[in-house]
Tab-separated table of C-alpha atoms in Angstrom:
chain	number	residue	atom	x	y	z
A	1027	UNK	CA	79.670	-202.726	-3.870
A	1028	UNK	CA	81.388	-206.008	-4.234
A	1029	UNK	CA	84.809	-205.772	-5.972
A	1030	UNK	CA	85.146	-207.153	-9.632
A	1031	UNK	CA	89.086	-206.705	-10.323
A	1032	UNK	CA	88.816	-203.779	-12.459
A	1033	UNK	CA	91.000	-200.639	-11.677
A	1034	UNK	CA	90.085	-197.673	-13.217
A	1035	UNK	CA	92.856	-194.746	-14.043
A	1036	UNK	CA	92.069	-190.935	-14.485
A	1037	UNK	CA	94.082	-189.871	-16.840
A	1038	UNK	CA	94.712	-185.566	-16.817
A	1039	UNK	CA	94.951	-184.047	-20.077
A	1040	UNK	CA	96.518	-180.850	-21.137
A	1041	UNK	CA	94.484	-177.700	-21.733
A	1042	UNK	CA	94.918	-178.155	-25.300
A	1043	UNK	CA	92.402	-181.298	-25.184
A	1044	UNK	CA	90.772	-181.015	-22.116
A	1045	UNK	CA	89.113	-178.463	-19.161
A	1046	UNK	CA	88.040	-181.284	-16.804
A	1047	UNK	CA	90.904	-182.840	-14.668
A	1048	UNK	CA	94.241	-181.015	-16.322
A	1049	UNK	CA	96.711	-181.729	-13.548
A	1050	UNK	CA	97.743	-184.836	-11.286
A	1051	UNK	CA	97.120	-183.115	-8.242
A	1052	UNK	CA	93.627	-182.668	-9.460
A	1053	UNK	CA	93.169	-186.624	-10.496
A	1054	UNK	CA	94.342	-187.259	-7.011
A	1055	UNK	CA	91.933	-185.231	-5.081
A	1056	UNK	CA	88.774	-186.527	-7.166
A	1057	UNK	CA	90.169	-190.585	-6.780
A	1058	UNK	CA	90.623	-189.428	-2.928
A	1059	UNK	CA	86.677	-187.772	-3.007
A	1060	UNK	CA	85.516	-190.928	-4.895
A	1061	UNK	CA	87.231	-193.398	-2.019
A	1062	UNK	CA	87.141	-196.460	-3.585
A	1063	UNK	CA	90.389	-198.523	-4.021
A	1064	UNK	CA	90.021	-199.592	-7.875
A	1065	UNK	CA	90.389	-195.559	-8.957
A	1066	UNK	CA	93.544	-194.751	-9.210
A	1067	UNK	CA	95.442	-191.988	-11.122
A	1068	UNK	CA	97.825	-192.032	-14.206
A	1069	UNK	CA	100.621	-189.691	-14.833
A	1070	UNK	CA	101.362	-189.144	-18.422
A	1071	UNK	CA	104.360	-187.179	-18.471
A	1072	UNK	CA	103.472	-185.347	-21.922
A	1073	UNK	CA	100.546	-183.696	-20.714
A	1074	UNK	CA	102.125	-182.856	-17.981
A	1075	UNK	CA	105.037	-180.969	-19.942
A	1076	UNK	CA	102.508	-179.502	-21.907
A	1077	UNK	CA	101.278	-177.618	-18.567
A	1078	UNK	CA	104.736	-176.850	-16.659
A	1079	UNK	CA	103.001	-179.449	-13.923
A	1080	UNK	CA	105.983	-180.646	-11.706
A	1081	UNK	CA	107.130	-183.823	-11.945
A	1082	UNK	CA	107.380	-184.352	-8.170
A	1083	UNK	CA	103.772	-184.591	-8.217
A	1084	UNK	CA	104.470	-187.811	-9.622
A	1085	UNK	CA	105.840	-188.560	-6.123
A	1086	UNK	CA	103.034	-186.832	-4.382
A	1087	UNK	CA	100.467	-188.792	-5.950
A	1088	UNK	CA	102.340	-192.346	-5.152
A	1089	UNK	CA	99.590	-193.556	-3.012
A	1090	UNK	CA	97.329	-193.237	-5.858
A	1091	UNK	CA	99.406	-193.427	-8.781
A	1092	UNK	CA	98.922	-196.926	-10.992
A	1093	UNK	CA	100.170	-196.146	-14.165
A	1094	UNK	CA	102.670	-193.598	-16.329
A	1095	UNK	CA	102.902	-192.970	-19.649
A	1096	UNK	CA	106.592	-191.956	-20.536
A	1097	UNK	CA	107.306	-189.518	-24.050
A	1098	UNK	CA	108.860	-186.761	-25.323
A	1099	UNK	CA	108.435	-183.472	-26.537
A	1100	UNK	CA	105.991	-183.961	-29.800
A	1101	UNK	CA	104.876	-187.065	-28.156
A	1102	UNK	CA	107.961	-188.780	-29.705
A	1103	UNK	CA	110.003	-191.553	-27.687
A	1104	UNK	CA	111.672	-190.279	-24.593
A	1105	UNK	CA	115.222	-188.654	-25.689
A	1106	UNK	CA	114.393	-188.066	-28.869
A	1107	UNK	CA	112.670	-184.704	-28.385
A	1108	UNK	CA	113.651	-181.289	-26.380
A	1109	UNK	CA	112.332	-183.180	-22.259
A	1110	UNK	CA	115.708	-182.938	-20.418
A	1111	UNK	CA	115.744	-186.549	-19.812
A	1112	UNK	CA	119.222	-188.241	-18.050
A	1113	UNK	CA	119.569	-191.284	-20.765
């Protein structure tokens, strides 16, 4: 398959809107079955607060990881909700 500079990101989703891929650790080990470079992961740090999923799987997933979303509780702006961010 010759490349064609697209990168594609699985993105997890809580439980509430999803039962497919509801962790990073999960999106990791599917990119890592697929083996091909342009799949890559994305953390989005609300659905992972939504399912108590540890945020140093964020590290864990570095090799893989190409993208974060960044909110709050309520999906509001980061500080502005109950996430025990260090502003």
């Amino acid at each position: 398959m010759e490349p064609i500079g697209i990168t594609i990101v699985i993105e997890p989703l809580n439980k509430k809107e999803s039962n497919v891929i509801t962790s990073v650790s999960e999106a990791v080990v599917l990119a890592g079955k697929m083996n091909r470079p342009p799949i890559q992961v994305l953390a989005n740090l609300y659905h992972m607060m939504e399912e108590n999923e540890p945020l140093e799987n964020i590290e864990t997933a570095r090799s893989y990881l190409q993208h974060v979303h960044v909110a709050d509780s309520g999906r509001m702006a980061p500080g502005t909700g109950d996430y025990p961010y260090v502003l």
